[in-house]
mmCIF file with all atom_site columns, C-alpha atoms and ligand atoms in Angstrom:
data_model
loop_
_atom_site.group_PDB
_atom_site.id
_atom_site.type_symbol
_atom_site.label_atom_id
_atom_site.label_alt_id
_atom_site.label_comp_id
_atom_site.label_asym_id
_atom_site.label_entity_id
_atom_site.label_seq_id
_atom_site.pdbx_PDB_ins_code
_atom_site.Cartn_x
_atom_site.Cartn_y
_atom_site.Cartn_z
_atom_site.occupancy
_atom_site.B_iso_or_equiv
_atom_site.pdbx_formal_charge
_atom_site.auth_seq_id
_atom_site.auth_comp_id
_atom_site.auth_asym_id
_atom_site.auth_atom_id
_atom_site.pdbx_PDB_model_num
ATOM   1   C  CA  . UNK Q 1 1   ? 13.156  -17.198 -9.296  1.00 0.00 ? 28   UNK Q CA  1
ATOM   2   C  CA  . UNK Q 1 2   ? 11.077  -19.473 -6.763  1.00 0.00 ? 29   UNK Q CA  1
ATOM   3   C  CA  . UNK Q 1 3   ? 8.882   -18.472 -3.432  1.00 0.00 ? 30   UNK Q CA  1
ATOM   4   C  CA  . UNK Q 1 4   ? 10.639  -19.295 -0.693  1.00 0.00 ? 31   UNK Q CA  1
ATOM   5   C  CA  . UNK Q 1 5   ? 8.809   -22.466 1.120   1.00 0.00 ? 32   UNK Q CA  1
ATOM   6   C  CA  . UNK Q 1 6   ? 8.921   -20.640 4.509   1.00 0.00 ? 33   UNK Q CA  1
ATOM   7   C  CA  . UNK Q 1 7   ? 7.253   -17.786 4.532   1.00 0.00 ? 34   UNK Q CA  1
ATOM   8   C  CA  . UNK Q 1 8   ? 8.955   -14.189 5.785   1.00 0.00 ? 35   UNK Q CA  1
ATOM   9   C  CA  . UNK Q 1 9   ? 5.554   -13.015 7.389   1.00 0.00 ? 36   UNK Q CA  1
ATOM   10  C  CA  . UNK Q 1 10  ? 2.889   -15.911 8.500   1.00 0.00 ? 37   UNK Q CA  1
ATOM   11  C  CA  . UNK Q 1 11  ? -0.501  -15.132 7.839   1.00 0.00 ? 38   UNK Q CA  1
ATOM   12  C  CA  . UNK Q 1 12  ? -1.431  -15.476 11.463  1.00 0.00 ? 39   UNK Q CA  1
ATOM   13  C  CA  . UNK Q 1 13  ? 1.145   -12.617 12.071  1.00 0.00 ? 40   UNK Q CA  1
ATOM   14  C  CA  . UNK Q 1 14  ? -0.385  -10.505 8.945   1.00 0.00 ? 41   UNK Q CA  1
ATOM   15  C  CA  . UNK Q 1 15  ? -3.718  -11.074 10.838  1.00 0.00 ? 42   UNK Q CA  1
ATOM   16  C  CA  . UNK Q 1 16  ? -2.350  -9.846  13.914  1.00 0.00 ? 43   UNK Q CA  1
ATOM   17  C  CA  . UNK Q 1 17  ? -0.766  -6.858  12.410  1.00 0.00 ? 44   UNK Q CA  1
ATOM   18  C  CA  . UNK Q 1 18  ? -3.411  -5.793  10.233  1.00 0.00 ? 45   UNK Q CA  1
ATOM   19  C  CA  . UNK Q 1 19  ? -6.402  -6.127  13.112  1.00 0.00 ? 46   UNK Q CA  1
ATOM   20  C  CA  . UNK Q 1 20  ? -4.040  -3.955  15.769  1.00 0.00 ? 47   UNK Q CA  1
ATOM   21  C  CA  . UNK Q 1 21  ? -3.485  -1.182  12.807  1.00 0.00 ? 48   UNK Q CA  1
ATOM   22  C  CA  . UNK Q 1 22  ? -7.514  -1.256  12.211  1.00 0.00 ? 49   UNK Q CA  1
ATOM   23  C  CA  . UNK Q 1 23  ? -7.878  -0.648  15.877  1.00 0.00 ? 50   UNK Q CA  1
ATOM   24  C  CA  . UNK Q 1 24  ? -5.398  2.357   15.778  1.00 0.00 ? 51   UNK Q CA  1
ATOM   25  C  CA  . UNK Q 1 25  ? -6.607  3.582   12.538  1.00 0.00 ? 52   UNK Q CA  1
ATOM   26  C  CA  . UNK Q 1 26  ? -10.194 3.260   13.726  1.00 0.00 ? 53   UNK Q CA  1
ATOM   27  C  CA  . UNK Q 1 27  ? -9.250  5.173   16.839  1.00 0.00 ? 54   UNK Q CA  1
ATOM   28  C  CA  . UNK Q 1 28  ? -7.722  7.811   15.498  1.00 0.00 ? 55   UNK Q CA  1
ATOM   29  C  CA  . UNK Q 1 29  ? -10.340 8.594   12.754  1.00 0.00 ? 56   UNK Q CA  1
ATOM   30  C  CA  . UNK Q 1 30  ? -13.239 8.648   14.726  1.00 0.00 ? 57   UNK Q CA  1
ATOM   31  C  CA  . UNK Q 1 31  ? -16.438 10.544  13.762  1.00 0.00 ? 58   UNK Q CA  1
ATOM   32  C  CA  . UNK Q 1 32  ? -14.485 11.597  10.781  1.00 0.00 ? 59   UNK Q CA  1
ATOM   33  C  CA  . UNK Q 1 33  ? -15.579 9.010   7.721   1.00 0.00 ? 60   UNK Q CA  1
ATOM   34  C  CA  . UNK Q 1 34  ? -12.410 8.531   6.105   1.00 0.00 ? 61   UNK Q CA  1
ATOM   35  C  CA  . UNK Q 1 35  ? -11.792 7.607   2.327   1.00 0.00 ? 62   UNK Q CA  1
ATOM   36  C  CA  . UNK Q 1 36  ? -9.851  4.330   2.274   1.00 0.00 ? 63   UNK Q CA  1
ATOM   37  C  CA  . UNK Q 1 37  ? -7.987  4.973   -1.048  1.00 0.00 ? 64   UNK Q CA  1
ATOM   38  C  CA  . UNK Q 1 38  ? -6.193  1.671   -1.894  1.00 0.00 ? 65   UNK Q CA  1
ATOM   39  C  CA  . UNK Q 1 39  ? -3.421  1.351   -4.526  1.00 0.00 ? 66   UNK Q CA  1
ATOM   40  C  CA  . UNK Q 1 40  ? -4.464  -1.237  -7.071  1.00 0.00 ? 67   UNK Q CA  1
ATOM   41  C  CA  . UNK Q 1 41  ? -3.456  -4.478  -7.593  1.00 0.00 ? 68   UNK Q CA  1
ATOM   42  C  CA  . UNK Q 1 42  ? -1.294  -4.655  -4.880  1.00 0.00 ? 69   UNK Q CA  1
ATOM   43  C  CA  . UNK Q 1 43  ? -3.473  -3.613  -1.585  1.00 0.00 ? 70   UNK Q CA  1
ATOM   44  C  CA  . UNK Q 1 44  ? -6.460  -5.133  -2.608  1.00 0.00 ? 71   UNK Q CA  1
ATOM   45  C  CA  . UNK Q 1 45  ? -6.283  -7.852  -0.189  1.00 0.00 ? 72   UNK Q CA  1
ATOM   46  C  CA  . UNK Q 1 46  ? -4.732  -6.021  2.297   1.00 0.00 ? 73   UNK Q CA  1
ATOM   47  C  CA  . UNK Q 1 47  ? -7.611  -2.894  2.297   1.00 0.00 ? 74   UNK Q CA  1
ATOM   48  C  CA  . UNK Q 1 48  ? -10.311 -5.403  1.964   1.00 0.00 ? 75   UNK Q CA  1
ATOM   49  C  CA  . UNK Q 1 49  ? -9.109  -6.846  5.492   1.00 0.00 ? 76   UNK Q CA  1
ATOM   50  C  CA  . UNK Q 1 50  ? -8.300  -3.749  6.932   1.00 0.00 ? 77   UNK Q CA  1
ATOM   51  C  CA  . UNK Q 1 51  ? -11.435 -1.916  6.423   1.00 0.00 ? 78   UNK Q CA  1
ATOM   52  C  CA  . UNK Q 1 52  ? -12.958 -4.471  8.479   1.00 0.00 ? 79   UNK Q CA  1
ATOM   53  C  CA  . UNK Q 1 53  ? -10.788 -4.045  11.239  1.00 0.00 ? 80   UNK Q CA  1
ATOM   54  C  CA  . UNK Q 1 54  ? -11.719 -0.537  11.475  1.00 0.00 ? 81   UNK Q CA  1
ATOM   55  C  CA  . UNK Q 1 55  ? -15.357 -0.537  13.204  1.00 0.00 ? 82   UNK Q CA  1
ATOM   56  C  CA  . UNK Q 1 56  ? -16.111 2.930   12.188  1.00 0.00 ? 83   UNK Q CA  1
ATOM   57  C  CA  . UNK Q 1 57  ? -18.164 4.370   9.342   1.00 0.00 ? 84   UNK Q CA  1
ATOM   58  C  CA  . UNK Q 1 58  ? -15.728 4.965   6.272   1.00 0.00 ? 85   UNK Q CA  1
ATOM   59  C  CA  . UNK Q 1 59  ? -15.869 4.849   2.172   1.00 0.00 ? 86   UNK Q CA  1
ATOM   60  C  CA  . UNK Q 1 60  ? -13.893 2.856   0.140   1.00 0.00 ? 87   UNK Q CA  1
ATOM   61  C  CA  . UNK Q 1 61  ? -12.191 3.887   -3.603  1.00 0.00 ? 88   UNK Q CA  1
ATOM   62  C  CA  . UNK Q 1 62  ? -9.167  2.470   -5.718  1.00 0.00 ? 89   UNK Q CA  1
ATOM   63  C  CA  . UNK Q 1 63  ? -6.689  4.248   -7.325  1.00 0.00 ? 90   UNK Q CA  1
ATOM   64  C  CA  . UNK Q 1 64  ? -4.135  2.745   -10.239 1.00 0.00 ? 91   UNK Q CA  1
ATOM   65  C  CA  . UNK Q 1 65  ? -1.053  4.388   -9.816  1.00 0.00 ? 92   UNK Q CA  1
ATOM   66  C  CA  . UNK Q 1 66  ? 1.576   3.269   -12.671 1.00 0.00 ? 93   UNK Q CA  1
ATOM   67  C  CA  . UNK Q 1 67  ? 5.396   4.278   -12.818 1.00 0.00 ? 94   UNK Q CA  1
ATOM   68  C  CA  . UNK Q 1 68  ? 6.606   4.620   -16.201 1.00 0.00 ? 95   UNK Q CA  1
ATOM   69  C  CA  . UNK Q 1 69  ? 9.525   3.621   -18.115 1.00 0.00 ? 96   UNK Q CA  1
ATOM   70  C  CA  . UNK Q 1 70  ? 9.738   -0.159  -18.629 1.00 0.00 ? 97   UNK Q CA  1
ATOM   71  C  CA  . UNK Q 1 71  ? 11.345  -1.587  -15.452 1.00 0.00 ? 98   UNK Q CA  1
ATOM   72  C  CA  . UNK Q 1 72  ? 12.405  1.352   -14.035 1.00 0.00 ? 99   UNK Q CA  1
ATOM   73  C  CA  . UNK Q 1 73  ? 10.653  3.286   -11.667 1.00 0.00 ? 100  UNK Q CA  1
ATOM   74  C  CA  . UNK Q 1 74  ? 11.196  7.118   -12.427 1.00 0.00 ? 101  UNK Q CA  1
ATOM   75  C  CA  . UNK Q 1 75  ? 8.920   8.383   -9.861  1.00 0.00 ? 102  UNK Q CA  1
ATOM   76  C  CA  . UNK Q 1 76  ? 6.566   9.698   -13.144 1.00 0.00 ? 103  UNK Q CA  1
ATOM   77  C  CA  . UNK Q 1 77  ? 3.133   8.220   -12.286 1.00 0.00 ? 104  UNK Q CA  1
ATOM   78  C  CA  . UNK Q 1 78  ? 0.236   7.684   -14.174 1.00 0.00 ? 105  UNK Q CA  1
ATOM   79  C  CA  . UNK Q 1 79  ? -3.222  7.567   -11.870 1.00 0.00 ? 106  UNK Q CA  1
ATOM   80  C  CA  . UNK Q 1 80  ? -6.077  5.824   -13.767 1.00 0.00 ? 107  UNK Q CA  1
ATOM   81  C  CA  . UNK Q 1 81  ? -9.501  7.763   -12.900 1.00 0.00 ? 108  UNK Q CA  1
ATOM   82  C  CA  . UNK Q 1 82  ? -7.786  10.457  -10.115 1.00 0.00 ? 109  UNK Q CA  1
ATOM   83  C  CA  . UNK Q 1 83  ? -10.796 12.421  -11.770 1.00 0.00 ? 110  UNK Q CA  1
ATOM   84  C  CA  . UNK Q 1 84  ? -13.755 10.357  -10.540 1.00 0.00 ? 111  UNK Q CA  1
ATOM   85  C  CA  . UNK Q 1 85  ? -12.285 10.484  -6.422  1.00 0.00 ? 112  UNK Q CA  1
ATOM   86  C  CA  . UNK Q 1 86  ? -13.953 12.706  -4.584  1.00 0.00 ? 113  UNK Q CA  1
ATOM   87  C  CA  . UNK Q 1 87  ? -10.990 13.908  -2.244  1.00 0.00 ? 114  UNK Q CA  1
ATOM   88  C  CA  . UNK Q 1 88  ? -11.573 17.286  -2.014  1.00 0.00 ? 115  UNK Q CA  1
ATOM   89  C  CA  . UNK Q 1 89  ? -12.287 18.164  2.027   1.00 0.00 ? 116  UNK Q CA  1
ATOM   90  C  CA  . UNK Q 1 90  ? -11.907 14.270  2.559   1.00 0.00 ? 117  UNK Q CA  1
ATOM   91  C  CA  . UNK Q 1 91  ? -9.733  12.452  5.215   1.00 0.00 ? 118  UNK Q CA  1
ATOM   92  C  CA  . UNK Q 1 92  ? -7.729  10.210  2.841   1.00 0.00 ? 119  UNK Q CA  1
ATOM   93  C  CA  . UNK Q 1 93  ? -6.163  7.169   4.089   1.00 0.00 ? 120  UNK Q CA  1
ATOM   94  C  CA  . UNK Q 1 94  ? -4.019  5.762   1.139   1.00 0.00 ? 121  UNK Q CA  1
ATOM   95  C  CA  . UNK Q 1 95  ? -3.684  2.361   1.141   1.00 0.00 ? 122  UNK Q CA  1
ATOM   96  C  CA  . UNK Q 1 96  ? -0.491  0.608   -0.200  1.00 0.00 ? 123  UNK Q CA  1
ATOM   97  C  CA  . UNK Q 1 97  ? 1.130   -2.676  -0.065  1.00 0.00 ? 124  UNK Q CA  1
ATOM   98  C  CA  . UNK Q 1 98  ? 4.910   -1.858  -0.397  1.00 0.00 ? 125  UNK Q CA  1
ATOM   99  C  CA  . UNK Q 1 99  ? 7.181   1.742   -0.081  1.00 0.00 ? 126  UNK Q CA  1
ATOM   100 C  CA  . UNK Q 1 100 ? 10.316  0.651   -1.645  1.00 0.00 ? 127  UNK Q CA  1
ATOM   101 C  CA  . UNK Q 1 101 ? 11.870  3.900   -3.225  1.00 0.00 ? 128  UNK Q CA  1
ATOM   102 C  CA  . UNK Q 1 102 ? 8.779   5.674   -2.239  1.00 0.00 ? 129  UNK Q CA  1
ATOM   103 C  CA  . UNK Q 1 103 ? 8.557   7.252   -5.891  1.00 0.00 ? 130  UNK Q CA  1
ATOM   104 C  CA  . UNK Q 1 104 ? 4.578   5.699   -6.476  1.00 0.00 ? 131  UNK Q CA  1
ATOM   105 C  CA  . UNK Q 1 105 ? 3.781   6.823   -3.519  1.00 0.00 ? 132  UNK Q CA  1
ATOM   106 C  CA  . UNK Q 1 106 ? 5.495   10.120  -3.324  1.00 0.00 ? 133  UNK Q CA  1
ATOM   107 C  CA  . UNK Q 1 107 ? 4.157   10.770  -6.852  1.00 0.00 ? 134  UNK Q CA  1
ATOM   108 C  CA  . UNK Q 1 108 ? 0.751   9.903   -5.717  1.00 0.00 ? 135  UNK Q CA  1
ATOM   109 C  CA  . UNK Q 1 109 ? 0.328   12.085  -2.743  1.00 0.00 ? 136  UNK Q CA  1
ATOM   110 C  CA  . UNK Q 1 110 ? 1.625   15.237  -4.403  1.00 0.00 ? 137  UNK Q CA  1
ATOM   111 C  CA  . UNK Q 1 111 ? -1.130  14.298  -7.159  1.00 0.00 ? 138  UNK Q CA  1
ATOM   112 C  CA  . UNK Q 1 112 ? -3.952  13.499  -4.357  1.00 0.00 ? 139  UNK Q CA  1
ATOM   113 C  CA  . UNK Q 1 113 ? -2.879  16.730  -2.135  1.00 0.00 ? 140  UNK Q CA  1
ATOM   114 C  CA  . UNK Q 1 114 ? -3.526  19.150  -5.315  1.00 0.00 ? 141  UNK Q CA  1
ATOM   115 C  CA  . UNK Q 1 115 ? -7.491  17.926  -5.145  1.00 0.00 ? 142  UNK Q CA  1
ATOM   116 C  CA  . UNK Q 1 116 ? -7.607  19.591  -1.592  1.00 0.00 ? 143  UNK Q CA  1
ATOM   117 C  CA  . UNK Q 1 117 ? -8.210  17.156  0.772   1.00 0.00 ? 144  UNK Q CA  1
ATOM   118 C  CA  . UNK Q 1 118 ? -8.896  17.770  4.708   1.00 0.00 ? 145  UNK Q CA  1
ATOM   119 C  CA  . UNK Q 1 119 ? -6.009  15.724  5.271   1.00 0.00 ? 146  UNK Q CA  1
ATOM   120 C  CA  . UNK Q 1 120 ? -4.114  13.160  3.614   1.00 0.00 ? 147  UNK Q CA  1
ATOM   121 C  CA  . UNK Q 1 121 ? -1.826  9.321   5.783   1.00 0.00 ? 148  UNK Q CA  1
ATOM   122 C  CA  . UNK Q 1 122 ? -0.296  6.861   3.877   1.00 0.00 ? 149  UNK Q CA  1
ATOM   123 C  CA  . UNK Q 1 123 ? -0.626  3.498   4.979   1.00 0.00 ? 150  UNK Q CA  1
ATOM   124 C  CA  . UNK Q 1 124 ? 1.774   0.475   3.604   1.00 0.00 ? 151  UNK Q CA  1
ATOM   125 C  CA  . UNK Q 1 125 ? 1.555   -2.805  4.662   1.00 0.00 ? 152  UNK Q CA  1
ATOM   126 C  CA  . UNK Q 1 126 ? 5.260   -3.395  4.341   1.00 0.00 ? 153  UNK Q CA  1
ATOM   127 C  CA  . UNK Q 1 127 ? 7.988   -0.703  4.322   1.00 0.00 ? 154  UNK Q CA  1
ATOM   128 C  CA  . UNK Q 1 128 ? 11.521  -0.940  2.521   1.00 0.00 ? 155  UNK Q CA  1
ATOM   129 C  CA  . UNK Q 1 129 ? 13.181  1.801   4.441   1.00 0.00 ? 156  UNK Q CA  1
ATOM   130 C  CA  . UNK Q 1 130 ? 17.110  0.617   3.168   1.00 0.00 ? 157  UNK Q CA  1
ATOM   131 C  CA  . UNK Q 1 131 ? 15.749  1.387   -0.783  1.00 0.00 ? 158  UNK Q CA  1
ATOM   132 C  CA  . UNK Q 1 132 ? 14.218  4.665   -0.023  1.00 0.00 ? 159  UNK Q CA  1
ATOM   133 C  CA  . UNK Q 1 133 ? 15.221  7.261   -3.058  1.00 0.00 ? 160  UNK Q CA  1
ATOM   134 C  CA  . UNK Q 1 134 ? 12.524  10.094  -2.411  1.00 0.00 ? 161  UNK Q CA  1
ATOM   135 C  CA  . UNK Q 1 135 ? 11.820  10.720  1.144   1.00 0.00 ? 162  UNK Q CA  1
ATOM   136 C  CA  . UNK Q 1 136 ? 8.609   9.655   2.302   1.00 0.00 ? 163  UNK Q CA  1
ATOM   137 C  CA  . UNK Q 1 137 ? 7.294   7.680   5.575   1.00 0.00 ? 164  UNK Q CA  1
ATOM   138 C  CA  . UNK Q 1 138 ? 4.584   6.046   5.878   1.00 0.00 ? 165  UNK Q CA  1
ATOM   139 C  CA  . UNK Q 1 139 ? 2.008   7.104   8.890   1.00 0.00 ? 166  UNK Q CA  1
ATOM   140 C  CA  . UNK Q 1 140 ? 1.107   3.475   9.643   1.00 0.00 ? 167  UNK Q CA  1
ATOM   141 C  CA  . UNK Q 1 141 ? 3.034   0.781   8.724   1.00 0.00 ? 168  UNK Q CA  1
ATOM   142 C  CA  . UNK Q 1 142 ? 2.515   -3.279  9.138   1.00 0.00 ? 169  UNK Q CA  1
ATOM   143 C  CA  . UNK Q 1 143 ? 5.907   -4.433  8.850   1.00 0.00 ? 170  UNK Q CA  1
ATOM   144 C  CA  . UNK Q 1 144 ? 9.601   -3.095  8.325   1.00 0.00 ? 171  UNK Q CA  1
ATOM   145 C  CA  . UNK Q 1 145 ? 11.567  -5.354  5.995   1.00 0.00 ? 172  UNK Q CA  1
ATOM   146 C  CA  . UNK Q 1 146 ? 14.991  -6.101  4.947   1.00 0.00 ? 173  UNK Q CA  1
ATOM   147 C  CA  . UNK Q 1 147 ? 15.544  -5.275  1.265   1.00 0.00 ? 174  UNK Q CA  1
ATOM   148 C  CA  . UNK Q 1 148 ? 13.842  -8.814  -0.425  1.00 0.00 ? 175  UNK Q CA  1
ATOM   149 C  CA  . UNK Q 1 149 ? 11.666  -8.891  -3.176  1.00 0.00 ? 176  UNK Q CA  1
ATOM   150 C  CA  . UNK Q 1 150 ? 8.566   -9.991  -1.846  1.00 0.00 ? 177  UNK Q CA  1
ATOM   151 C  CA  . UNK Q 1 151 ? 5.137   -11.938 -2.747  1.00 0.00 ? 178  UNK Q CA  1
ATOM   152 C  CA  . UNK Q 1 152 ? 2.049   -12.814 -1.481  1.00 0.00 ? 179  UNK Q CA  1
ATOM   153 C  CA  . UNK Q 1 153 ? -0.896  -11.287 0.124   1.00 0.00 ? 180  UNK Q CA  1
ATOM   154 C  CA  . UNK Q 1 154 ? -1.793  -8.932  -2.391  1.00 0.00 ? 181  UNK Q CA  1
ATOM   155 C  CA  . UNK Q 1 155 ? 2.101   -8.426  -3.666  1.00 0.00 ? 182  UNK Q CA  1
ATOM   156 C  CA  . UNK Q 1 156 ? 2.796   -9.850  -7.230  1.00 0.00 ? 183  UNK Q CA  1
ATOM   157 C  CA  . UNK Q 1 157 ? 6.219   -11.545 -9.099  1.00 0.00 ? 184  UNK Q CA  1
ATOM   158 C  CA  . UNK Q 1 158 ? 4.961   -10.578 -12.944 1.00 0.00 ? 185  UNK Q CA  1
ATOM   159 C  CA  . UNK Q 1 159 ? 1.321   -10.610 -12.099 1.00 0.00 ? 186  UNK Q CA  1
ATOM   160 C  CA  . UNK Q 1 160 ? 1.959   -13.718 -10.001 1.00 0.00 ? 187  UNK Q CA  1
ATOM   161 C  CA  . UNK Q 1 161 ? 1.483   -15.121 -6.360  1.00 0.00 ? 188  UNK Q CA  1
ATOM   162 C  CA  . UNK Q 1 162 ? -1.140  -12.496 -5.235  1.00 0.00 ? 189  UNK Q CA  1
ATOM   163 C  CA  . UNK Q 1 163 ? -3.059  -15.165 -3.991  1.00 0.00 ? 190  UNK Q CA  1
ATOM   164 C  CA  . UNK Q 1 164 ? -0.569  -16.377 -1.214  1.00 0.00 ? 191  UNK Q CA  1
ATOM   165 C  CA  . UNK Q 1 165 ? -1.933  -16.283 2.733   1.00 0.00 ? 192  UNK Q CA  1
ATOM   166 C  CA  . UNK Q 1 166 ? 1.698   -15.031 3.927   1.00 0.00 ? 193  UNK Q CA  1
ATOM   167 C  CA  . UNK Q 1 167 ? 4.387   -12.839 2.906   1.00 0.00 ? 194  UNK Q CA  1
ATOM   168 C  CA  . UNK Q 1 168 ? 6.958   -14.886 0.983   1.00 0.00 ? 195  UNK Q CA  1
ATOM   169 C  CA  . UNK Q 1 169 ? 10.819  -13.953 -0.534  1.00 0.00 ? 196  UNK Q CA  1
ATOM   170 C  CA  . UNK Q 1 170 ? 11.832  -14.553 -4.095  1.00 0.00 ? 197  UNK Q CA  1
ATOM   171 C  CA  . UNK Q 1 171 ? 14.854  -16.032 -4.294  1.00 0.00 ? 198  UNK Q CA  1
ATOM   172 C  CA  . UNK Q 1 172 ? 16.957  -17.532 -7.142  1.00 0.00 ? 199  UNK Q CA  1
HETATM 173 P  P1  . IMP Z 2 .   ? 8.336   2.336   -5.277  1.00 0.00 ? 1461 IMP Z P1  1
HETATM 174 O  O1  . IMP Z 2 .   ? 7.746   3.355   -6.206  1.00 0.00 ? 1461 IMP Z O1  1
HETATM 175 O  O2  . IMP Z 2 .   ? 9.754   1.993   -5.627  1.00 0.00 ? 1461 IMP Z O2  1
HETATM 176 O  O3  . IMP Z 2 .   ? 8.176   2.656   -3.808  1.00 0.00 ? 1461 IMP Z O3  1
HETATM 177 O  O4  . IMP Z 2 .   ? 7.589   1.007   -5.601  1.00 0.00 ? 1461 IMP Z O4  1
HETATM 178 C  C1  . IMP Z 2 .   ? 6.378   0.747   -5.154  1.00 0.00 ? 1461 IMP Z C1  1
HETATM 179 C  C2  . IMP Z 2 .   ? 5.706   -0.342  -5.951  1.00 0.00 ? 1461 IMP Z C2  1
HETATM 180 O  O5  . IMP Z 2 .   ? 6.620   -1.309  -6.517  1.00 0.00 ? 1461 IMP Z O5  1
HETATM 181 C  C3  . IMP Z 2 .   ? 4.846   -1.090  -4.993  1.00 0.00 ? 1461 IMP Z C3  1
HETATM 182 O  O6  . IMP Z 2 .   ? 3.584   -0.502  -4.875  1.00 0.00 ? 1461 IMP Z O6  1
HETATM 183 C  C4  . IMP Z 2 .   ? 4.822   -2.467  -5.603  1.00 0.00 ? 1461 IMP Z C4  1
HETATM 184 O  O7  . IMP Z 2 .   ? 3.794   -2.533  -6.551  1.00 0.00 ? 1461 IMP Z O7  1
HETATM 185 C  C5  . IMP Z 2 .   ? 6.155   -2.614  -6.289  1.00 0.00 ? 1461 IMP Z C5  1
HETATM 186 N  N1  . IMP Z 2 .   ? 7.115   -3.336  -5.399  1.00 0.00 ? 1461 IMP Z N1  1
HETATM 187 C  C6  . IMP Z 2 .   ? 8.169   -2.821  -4.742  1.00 0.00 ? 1461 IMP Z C6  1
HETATM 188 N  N2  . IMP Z 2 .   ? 8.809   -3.748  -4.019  1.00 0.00 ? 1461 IMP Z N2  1
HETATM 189 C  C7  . IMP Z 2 .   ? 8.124   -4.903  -4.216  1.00 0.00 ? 1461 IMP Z C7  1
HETATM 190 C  C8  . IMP Z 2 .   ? 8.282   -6.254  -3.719  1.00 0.00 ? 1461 IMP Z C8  1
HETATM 191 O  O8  . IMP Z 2 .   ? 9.189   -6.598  -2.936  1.00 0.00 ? 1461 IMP Z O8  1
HETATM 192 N  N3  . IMP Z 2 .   ? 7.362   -7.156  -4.144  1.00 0.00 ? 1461 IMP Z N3  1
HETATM 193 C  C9  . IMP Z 2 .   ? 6.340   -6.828  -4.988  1.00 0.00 ? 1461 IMP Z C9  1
HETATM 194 N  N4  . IMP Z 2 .   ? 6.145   -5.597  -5.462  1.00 0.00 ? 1461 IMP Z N4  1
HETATM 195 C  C10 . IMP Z 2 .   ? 7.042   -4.640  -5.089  1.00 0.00 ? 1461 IMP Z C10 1
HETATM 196 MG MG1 . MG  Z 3 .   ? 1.772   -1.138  -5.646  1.00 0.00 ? 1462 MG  Z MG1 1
#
C-alpha cells in the first residue's frame, strides 16, 4: 500500500472546511461552554484546529475509544479514563476523525450518554456513509467520502501518515 501523490482533500480545502464548521459550531453553542471531547489518536489534529475556530469559551478532554477483536471492529469498545470526564450536565461535542461503520462511535455515545450529559453531537471530520453497519449520523460533518481508506491529517495507515497536511487514499 502507498499514499496516493494527489491528495483526495487539499489542506487549503480542510482549512476551509474546518474554519466554516468552527463558525457554525461556535454559533450554535453560544453562552453554553461546551466539552470538546476528541477521539484519540485520530482527531487530535483535527480538534486542535477546530477549537480555534470556535471563538467562544469551551473545555477541552480526550477520550481513547478502542474496538476489540484484532482487525475487526465488533462495535465492543474499550474507553481509556471515561471515569476522569466530567460529562455529567455538560454539552458534549465529540470529536472524531472518521464514521465508517459507526460502531466506535455508536459504542461511545451510548457509553458517554449513561454519565448524564445536558446534551450530547458528534462531530467527524470525514463521514463513510456507503460502510455504515450501526446507524448513526454525525451532527456536523467536514466531508462525505467515497468508501477509500484514508490518511493524513490526524488519520493513520498502522500508526502511520498522521502527520500529512491533506487527506490522502491508500492504494495498492
Ligand atoms: P468505525 O467503528 O468502523 O466507524 O471505525 C472508526 C475508526 O476506524 C475511526 O475512528 C478510525 O480510527 C478508523 N478508520 C476507519 N476508516 C478509516 C480510514 O479510512 N482511514 C483511517 N482510519 C480509519
Ligand atoms: Mg478514530
Amino acid at each position: 500500500m502507498r499514499v496516493s501523490e494527489c491528495p483526495l482533500i487539499p489542506a487549503a480545502s480542510i482549512a476551509a472546511r474546518v474554519s466554516a464548521l468552527g463558525m457554525k459550531l461556535g454559533g450554535d453553542y453560544d453562552g453554553r461552554r461546551p466539552l470538546l471531547l476528541g477521539v484519540l489518536k485520530g482527531a487530535s489534529l483535527f480538534l486542535a484546529d477546530l477549537a480555534r475556530a470556535m471563538p467562544i469559551d469551551l473545555e477541552l478532554d480526550f477520550v481513547h475509544a478502542r474496538s476489540y477483536a484484532g482487525d475487526r471492529s465488533t462495535g465492543s469498545v474499550a474507553l481509556s479514563r471515561a471515569e476522569d470526564m466530567a460529562v455529567r450536565g455538560r454539552d458534549v461535542i465529540v470529536v472524531e476523525d472518521i464514521i465508517d461503520t459507526g460502531r466506535t462511535a455508536g459504542a461511545l455515545l451510548e457509553r458517554l450518554r449513561e454519565l448524564g450529559p445536558a446534551s450530547l453531537a458528534l462531530c467527524a471530520l470525514l463521514d463513510k456513509p456507503s460502510r455504515r453497519v450501526v446507524e448513526i449520523e454525525p451532527d456536523y460533518t467536514g466531508f462525505s467520502i467515497e468508501d477509500h481508506f484514508v490518511v493524513g491529517y490526524g488519520l493513520d495507515y498502522d500508526g502511520l501518515h498522521r502527520n500529512l497536511p491533506a487527506i490522502h487514499v491508500m492504494e495498492p
